[in-house]
Coordinates of C-alpha atoms and ligand atoms in Angstrom, one line a residue:
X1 CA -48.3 4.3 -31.6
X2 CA -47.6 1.2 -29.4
X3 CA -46.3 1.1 -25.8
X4 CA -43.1 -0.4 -24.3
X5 CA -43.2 -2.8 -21.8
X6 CA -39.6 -3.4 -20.1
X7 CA -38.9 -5.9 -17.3
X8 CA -36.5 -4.8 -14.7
X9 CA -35.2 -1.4 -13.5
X10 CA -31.4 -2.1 -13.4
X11 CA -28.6 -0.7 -15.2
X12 CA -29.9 -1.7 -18.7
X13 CA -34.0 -0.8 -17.8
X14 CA -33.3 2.4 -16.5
X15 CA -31.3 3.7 -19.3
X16 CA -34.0 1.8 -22.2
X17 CA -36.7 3.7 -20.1
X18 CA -35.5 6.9 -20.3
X19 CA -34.5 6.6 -24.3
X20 CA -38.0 5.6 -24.7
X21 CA -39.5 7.6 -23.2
X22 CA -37.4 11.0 -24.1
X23 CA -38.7 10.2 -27.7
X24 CA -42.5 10.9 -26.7
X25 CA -44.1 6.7 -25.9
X26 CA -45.6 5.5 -23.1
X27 CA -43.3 2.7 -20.9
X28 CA -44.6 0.7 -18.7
X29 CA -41.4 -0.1 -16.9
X30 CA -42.1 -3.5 -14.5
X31 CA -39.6 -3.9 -11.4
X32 CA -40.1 -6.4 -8.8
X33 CA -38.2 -4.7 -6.1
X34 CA -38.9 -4.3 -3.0
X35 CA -41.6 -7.1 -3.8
X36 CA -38.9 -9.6 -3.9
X37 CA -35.0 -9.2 -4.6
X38 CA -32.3 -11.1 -6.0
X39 CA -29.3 -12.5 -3.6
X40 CA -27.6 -9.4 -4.1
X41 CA -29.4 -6.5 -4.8
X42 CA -30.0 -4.2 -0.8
X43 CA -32.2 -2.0 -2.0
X44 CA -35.4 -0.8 -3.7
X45 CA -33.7 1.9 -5.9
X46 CA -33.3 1.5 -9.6
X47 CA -30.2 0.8 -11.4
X48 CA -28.3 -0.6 -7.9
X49 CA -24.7 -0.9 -8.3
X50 CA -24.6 -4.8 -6.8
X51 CA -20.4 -4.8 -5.8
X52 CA -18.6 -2.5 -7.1
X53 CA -19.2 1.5 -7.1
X54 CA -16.5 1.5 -10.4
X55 CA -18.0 2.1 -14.0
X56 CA -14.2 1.8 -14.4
X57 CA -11.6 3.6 -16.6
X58 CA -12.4 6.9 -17.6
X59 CA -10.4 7.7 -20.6
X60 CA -10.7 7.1 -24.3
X61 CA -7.4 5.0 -24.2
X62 CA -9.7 2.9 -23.0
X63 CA -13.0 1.1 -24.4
X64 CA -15.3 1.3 -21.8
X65 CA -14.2 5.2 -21.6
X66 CA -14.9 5.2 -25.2
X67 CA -18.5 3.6 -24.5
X68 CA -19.3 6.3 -21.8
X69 CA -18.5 9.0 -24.0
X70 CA -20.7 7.6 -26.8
X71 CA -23.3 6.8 -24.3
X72 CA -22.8 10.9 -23.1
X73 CA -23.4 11.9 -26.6
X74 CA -26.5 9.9 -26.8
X75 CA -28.1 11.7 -23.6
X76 CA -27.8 8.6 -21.1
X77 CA -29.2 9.2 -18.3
X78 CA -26.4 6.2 -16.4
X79 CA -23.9 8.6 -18.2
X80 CA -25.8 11.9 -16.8
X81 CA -26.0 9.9 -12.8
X82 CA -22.8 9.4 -13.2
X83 CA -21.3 12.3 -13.8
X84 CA -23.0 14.0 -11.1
X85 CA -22.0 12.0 -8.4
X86 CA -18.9 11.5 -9.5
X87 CA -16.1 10.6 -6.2
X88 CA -12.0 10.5 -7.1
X89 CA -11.2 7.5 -8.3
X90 CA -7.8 8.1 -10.7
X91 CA -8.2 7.0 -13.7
X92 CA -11.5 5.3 -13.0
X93 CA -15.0 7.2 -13.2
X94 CA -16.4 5.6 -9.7
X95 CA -19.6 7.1 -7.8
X96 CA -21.4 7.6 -4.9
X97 CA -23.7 5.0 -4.8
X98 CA -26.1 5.6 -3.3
X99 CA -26.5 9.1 -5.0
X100 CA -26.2 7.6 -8.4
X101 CA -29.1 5.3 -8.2
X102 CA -31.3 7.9 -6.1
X103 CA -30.8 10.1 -9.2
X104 CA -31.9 7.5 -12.0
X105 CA -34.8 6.5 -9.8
X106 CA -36.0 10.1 -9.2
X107 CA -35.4 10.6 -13.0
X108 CA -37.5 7.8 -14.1
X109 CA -40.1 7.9 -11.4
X110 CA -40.5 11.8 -12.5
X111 CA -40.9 10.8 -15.8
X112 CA -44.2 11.4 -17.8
X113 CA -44.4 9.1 -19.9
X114 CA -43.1 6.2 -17.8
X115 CA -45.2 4.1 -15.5
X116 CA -43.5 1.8 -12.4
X117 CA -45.3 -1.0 -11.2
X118 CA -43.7 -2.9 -9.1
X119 CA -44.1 -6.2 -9.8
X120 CA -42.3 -9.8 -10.8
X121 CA -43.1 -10.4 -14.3
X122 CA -43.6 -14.2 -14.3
X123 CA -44.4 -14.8 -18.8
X124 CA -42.7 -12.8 -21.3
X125 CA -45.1 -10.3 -21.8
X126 CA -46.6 -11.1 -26.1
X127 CA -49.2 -7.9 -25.7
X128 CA -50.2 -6.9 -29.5
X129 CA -50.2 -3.3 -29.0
X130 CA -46.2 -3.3 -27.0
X131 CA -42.8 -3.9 -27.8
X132 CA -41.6 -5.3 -25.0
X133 CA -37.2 -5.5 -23.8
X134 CA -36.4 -8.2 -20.9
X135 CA -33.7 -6.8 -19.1
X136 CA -34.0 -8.6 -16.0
X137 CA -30.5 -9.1 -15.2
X138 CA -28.2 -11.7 -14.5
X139 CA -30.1 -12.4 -11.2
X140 CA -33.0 -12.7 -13.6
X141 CA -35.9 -14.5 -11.5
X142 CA -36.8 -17.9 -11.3
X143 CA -40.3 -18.0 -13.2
X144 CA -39.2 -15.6 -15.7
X145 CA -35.7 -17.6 -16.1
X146 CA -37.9 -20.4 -17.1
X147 CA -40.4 -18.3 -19.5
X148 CA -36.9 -17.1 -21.3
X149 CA -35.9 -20.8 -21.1
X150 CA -38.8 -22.3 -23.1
X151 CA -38.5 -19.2 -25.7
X152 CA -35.1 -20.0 -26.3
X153 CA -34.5 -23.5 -25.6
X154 CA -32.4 -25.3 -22.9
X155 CA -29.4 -25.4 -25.0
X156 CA -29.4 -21.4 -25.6
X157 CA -30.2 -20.4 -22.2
X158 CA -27.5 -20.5 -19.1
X159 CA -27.6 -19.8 -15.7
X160 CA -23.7 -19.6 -14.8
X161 CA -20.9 -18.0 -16.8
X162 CA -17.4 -19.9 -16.3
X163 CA -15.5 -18.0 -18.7
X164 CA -11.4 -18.2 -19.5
X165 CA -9.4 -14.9 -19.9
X166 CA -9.5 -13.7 -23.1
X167 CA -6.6 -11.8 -24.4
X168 CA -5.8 -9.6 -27.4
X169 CA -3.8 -11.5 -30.4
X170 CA -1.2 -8.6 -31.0
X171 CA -0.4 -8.7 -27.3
X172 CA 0.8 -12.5 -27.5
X173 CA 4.5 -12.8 -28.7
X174 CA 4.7 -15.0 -31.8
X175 CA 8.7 -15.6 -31.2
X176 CA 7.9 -17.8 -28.0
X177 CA 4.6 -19.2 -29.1
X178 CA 3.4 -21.1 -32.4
X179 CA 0.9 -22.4 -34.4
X180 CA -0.7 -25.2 -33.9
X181 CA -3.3 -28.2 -33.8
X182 CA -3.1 -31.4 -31.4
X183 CA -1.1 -34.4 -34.0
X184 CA -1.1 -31.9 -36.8
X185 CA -5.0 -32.2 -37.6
X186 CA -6.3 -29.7 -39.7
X187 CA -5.4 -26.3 -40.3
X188 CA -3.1 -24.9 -37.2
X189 CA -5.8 -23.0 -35.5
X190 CA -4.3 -23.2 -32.3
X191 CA -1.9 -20.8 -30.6
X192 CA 0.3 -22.6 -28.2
X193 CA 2.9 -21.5 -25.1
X194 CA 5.0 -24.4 -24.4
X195 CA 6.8 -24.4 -21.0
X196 CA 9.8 -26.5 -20.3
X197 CA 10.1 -28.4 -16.7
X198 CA 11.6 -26.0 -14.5
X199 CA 8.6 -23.0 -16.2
X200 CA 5.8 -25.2 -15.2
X201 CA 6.7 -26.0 -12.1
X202 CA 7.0 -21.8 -11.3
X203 CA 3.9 -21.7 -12.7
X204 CA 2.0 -24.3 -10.9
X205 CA 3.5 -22.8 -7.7
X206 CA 2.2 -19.3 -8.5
X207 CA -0.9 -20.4 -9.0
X208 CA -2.1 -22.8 -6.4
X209 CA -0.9 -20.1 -4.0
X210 CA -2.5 -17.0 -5.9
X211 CA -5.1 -15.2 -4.4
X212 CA -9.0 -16.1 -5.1
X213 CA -12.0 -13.5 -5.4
X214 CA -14.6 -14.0 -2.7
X215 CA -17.4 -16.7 -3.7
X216 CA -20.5 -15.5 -3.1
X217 CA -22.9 -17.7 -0.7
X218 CA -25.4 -18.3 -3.4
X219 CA -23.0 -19.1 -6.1
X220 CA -21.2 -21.6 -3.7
X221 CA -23.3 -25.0 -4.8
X222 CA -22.4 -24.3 -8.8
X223 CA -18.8 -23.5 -7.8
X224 CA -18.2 -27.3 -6.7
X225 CA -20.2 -28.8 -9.6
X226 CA -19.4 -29.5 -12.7
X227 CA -17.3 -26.9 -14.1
X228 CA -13.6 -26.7 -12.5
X229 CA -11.6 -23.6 -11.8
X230 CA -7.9 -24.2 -13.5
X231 CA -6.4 -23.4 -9.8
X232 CA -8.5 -26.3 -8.4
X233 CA -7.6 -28.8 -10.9
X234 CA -3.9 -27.7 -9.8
X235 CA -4.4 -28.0 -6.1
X236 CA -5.8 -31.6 -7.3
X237 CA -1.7 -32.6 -8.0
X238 CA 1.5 -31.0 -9.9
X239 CA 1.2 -33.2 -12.5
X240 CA -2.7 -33.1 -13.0
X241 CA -3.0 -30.3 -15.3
X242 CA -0.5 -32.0 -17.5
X243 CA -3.1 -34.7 -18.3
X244 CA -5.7 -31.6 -18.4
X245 CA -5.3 -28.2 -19.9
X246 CA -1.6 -28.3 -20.1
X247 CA -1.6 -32.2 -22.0
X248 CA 1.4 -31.3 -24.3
X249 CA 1.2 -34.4 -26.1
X250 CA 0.7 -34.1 -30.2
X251 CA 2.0 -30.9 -30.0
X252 CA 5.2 -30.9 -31.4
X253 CA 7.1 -27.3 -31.4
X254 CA 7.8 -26.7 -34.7
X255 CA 11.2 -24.8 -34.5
X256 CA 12.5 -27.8 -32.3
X257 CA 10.8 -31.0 -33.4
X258 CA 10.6 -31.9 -29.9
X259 CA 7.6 -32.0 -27.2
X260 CA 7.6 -29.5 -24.6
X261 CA 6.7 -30.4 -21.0
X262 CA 3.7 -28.5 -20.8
X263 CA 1.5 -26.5 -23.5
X264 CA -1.1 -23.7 -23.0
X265 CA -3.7 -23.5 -26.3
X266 CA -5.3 -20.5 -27.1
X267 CA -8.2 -20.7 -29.1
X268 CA -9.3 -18.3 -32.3
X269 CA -12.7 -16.4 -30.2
X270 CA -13.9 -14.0 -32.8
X271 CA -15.1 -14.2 -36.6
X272 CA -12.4 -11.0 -36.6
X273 CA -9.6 -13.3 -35.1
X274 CA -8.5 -10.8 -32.8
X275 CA -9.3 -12.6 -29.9
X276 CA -7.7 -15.6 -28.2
X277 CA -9.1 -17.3 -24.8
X278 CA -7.2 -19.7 -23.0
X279 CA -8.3 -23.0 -23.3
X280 CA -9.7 -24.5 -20.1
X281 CA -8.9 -21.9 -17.9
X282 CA -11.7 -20.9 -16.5
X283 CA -10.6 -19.5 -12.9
X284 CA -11.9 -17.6 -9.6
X285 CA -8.6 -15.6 -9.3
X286 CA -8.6 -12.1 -8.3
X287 CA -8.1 -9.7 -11.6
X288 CA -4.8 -8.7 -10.7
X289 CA -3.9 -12.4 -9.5
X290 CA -4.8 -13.5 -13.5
X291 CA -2.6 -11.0 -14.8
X292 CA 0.4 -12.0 -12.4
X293 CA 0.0 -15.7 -12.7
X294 CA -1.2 -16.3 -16.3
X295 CA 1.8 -13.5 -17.2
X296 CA 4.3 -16.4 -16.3
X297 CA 3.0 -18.3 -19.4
X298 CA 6.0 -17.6 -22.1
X299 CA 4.5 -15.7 -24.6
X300 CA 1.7 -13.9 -22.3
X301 CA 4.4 -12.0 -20.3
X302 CA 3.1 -8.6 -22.2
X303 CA -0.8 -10.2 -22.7
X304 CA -3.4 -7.8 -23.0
X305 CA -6.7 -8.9 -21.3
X306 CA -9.3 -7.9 -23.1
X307 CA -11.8 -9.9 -20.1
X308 CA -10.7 -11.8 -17.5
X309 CA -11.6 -15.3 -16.1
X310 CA -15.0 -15.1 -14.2
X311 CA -16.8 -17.7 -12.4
X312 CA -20.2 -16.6 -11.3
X313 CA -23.8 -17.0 -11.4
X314 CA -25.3 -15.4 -14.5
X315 CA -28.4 -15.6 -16.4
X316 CA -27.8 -15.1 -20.2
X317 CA -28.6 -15.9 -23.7
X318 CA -27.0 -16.9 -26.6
X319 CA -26.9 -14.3 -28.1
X320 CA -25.0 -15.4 -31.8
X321 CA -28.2 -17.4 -32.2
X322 CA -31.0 -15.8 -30.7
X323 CA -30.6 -12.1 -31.4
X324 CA -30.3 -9.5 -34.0
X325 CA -27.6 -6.9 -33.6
X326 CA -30.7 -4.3 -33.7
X327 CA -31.2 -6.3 -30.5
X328 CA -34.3 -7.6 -31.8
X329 CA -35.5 -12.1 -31.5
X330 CA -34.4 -13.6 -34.2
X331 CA -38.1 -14.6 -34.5
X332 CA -40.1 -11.6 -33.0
X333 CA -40.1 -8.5 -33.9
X334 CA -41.1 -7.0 -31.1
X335 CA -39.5 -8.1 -28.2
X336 CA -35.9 -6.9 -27.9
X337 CA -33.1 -8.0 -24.8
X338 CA -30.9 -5.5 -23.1
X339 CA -28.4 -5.9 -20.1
X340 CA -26.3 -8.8 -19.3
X341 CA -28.9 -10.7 -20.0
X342 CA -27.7 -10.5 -23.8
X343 CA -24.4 -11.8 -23.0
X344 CA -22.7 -8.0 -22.5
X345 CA -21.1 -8.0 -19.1
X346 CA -20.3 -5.0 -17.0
X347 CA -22.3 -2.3 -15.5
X348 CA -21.8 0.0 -18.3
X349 CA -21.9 -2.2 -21.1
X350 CA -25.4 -3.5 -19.4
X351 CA -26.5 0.3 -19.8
X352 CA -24.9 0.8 -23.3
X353 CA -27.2 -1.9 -24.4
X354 CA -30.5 -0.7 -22.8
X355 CA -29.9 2.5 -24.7
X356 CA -29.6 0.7 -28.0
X357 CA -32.9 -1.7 -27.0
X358 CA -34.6 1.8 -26.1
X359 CA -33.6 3.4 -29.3
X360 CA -34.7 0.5 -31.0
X361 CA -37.9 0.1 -29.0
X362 CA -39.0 3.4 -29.7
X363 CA -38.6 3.5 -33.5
X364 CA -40.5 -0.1 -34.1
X365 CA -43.5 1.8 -31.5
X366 CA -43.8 4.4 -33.8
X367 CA -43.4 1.7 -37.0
X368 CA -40.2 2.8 -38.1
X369 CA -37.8 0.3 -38.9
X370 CA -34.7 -0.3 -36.2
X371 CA -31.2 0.6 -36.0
X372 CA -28.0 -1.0 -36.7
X373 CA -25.1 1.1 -35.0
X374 CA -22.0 0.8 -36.8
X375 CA -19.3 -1.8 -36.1
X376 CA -16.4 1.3 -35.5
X377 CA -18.7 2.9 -32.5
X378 CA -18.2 0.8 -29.2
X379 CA -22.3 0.8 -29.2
X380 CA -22.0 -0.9 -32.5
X381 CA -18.8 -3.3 -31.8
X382 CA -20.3 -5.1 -29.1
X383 CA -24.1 -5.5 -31.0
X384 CA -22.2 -7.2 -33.7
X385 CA -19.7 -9.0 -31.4
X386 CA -22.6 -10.6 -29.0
X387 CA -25.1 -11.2 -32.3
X388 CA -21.8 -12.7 -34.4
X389 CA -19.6 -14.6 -32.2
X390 CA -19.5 -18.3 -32.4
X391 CA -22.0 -19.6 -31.1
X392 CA -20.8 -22.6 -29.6
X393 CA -18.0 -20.8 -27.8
X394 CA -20.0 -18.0 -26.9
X395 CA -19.2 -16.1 -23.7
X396 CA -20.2 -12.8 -21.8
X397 CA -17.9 -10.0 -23.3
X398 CA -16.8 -6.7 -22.0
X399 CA -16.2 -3.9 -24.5
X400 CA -12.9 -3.4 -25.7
X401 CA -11.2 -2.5 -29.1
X402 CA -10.3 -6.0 -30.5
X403 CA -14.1 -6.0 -31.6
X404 CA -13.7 -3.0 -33.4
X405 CA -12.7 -3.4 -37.4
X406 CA -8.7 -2.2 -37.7
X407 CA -7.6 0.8 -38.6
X408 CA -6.6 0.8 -42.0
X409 CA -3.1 2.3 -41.6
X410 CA -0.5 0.6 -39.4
X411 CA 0.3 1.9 -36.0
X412 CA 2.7 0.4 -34.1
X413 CA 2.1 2.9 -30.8
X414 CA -0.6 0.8 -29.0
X415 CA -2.0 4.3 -27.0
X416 CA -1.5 6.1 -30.6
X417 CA -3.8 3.3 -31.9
X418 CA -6.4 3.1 -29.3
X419 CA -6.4 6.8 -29.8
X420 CA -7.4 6.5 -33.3
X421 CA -9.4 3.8 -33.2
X422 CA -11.5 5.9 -30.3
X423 CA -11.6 9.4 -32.3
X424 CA -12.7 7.2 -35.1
X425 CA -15.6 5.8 -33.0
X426 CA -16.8 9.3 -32.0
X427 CA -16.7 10.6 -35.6
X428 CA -18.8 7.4 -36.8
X429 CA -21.0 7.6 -33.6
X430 CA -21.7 11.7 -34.7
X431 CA -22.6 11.0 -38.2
X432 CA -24.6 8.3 -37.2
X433 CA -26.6 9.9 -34.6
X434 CA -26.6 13.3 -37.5
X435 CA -27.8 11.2 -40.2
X436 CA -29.5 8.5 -39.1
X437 CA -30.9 8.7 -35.6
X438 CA -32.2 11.9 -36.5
X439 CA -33.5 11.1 -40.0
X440 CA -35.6 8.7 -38.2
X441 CA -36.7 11.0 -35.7
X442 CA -38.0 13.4 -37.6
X443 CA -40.2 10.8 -40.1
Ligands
FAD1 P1 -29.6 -5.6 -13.2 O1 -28.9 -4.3 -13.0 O2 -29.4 -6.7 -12.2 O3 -31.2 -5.2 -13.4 C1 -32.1 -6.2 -13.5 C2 -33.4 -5.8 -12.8 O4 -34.4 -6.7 -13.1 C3 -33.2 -5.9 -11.3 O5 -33.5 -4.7 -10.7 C4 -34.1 -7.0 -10.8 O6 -34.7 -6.8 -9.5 C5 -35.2 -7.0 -11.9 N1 -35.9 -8.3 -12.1 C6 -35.3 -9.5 -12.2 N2 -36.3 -10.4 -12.5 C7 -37.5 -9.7 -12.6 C8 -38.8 -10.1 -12.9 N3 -39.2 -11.4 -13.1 N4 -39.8 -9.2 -12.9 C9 -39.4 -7.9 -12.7 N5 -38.2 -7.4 -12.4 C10 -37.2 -8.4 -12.4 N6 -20.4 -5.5 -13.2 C11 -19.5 -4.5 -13.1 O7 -19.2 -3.8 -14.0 N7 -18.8 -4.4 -11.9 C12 -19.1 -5.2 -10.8 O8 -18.5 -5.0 -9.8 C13 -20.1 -6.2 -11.0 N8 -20.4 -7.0 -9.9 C14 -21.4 -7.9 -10.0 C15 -21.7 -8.7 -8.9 C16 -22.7 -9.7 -9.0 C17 -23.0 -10.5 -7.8 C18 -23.4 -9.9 -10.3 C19 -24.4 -10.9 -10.4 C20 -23.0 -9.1 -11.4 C21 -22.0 -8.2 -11.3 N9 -21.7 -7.3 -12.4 C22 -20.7 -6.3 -12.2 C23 -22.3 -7.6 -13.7 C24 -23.3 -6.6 -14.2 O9 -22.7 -5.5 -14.7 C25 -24.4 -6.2 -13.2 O10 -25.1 -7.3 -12.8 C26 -25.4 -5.2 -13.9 O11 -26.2 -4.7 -12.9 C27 -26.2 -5.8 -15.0 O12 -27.2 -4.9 -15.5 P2 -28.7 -5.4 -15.9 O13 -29.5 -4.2 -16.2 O14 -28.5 -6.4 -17.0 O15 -29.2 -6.2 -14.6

C-alpha cells in the first residue's frame, strides 16, 4: 500500500487528511505554518478561517447547505468542527473560530496514521511509492506557485481571479431581454439588457456611488493593473462604458429595429447553458452592492446570483484542461488537486473537494481505481463543473444548483424545485456512497 503526501493543512488538507487516513494509509500531511505564512493566514492552526467565520447558508434550499449535508454524510471532519462550535447565525451555519480550527487541528494531529511536518514544500512532490494532493490554497507559496506553474504551463496557471457575477438563466426575464450577437454574426449566443437614456444614466449613478469591499494591502498592486473593475471604468466618465462593456452598437433589438442607448451582454458560461456572466463586469462591489446595482439592469431586476463579482488575489488552475473530475492530472495518476486551488471557491466547497481528493487518494494507495461522484450530488456537480467548463472562460465557481442536471418534471415553485433537486442529491449521494464507496472499500 502506498502513502499520501498532501501539501497544506487548510480547509481542503485537513478534510483529504482525515478521509485518508480514516480508511487505514499513512499521510504525510506537509504545512508550512508557523514556518512561514501567507498575507492572511494569523495563526498556526489548521484549517484557519482567513475572513469570514461564515460557512454560509444552512439549509437545503440552498446549495452549499446541500454540500454540507453531503459532506455530513460522508463523515467530514470540517462538517463534524463545525457543528460543534456552531454560534447563531440565522439562516447561516457560522462558528467560533477559533474553536473550529483548534478542533480539526487536535483531530488531525491525534491522528495515527497522519504525520505533520511542518514545512514549505518547495517541488511537487513525484515519490514512486505516494499519491500525492496539492492543496495549498489560494495563497499557495511562491516556490511551489512556480513548481505548479512549470507542470501546468503559464497559460493554465493564474495568480488573480477577476471574475464577473454569474447569474442563473431562468432568473433573467426574456420579455425585457433578447437574443443576440454583435451585427448579427453567428448564431445569437448572446443575451442582451438594453437600457434607454434616462435607465443608464440611473444606473451609472448607482454604481459609481455603490459601496466597495475592502482591498486587501497585498492585493493592492494587481488591483490597479491590468484588469479594470466595471465601477472604475465608470468613474473614468458617463459616457465611457458606452464605448466599453455597454458599446450598444450592432445590436439591434429585435422587437423594435432600433439601437438602444446602452446594452449589457451576457454570455452562455456552462456546457449545461444554465449559466450567464456578465460580460466585462468584473467589479470590487460589496455582495449586497452587486445585487442592488446590477438589479437596475432591465431584465436582472429578479437575477439570481449564482457567484458574485470577485476581485482578489488567487492561485488556481485550469481546471477544464488540467484535471479529471476524479480530481486526478490529466497526465499523472497519482497526483490529485483539492481546495481553491482547483478553481472551487469558498471555504466549504474548498473542503468538499479535499474530501473527494482524499477519497480518491486512498483508493488509488490501495490500487483500486478512483471515483467519479455523480453529477446530481453537489460533490459531483461541481467535479464535473470545474473539470468541464470552458476552458477559455474558466472561472472559480461556488456550488449552486445551475450545475446540477434538471429535474425531469417541470416545477415552476423555485423553493419547491431546489427542494427536489436537493432530496434528489441526498438520494444519489446514499446510493452512491451504499454501492459504490462501499463496494470499494471492502475489495
Ligand atoms: P487554505 O485554507 O488557504 O489552505 C492552504 C494551506 O496550504 C495553508 O495552510 C497554507 O499555509 C499552506 N501552504 C501554502 N503553500 C504551501 C507550501 N509551499 N508548503 C506547505 N504548505 C503550504 N471563502 C469563504 O467561503 N469565505 C470567506 O470569507 C473567504 N475569504 C477569503 C479571504 C481571502 C484573503 C482569501 C485569499 C480567500 C478567501 N476565501 C473565502 C476563499 C477560500 O475559501 C479560502 O481561501 C479557503 O481557505 C481555501 O481553502 P484551501 O484549502 O484551498 O486553502
Amino acid at each position: 500500500m502506498k502513502k499520501v503526501i498532501i501539501v497544506g493543512a487548510g480547509m481542503a488538507g485537513s478534510e483529504a487528511a482525515w478521509q485518508v487516513a480514516n480508511r487505514g494509509i499513512k499521510v504525510d500531511l506537509y504545512e508550512m505554518r508557523p514556518v512561514k505564512s501567507t498575507p492572511a493566514h494569523k495563526t498556526d492552526k489548521f484549517a484557519e478561517l482567513v475572513c469570514s467565520n461564515s460557512l454560509r447558508g444552512a439549509g437545503l434550499e440552498n446549495a452549499v447547505g446541500l454540500l454540507k449535508e453531503e459532506m455530513r454524510r460522508l463523515k467530514s471532519l470540517i462538517m463534524e468542527s463545525a457543528d460543534i462550535n456552531r454560534v447563531p447565525a440565522g439562516g447561516a451555519l457560522a462558528v467560533d473560530r477559533e474553536g473550529f480550527s483548534q478542533y480539526i487541528t487536535d483531530k488531525v494531529k491525534n491522528h495515527p496514521n497522519i504525520t505533520v511536518i511542518n514545512e514549505e514544500i518547495a517541488q511537487i512532490p513525484t515519490e514512486e511509492d505516494a499519491i500525492t494532493i496539492i492543496a495549498s490554497g489560494p495563497l499557495t507559496s511562491e516556490v511551489l506557485a512556480k513548481s505548479i506553474k512549470e507542470l501546468t504551463g503559464q497559460e493554465y496557471f493564474y495568480f488573480y481571479d477577476a471574475a464577473a457575477p454569474l447569474i442563473a438563466k431562468e432568473s433573467i426575464d426574456m420579455s425585457k431581454a433578447y437574443r443576440a450577437s454583435r451585427y448579427g454574426k453567428g448564431t445569437a449566443d448572446y443575451i442582451n439588457c438594453a437600457m434607454d437614456k434616462e435607465q443608464y444614466e440611473h444606473f451609472w449613478h448607482e454604481l459609481v456611488n455603490a459601496e466597495m469591499a475592502p482591498i486587501k494591502e497585498f492585493e493592492k498592486a494587481k488591483f490597479f493593473e491590468g484588469c479594470m473593475p466595471v465601477e472604475e471604468m465608470a468613474r473614468r466618465g458617463e459616457d465611457t462604458l458606452l464605448f466599453g462593456p455597454l458599446k450598444p452598437v450592432g445590436l439591434e433589438d429585435p422587437r423594435t429595429g432600433k439601437r438602444p442607448y446602452a446594452v449589457v451582454q451576457l454570455r452562455q458560461d456552462n456546457v449545461a447553458d444554465s449559466l450567464y456572466n456578465i460580460v466585462g463586469f468584473q467589479t470590487h462591489l460589496k455582495w449586497p452592492e452587486q445585487k442592488r446595482v446590477f438589479g437596475l439592469i432591465p431584465g436582472l431586476e429578479n437575477a439570481e446570483f449564482v457567484r458574485y463579482g470577485v476581485m482578489h488575489r488567487n492561485t488556481f488552475i485550469n481546471s477544464p484542461e488540467l484535471l479529471r473530475p476524479t480530481l486526478q492530472f490529466y497526465n499523472r495518476d497519482d497526483l490529485l488537486f483539492a481546495g481553491q486551488m482547483t478553481g472551487v471557491e469558498g471555504y466549504v466547497e474548498s473542503a468538499a473537494s479535499g474530501l473527494v481528493a482524499g477519497i480518491n487518494a486512498a483508493y488509488l494507495a490501495k490500487g483500486q481505481e478512483p471515483v467519479i461522484f455523480p453529477k446530481e450530488t453537489a460533490h459531483g456537480s461541481m467535479c464535473n463543473y470545474i473539470t468541464s467548463a470552458v476552458a477559455k472562460h474558466f472561472q472559480p465557481m461556488n456550488a449552486n444548483f445551475g450545475l446540477m442536471p434538471p429535474l425531469e418534471e417541470r416545477i415552476r415553485d423555485k423553493k419547491l424545485k431546489k427542494q427536489k433537486i436537493a432530496q434528489r442529491a441526498l438520494e444519489f449521494l446514499d446510493k452512491f456512497s451504499a454501492d459504490v464507496l462501499k463496494i470499494n472499500e471492502e475489495n
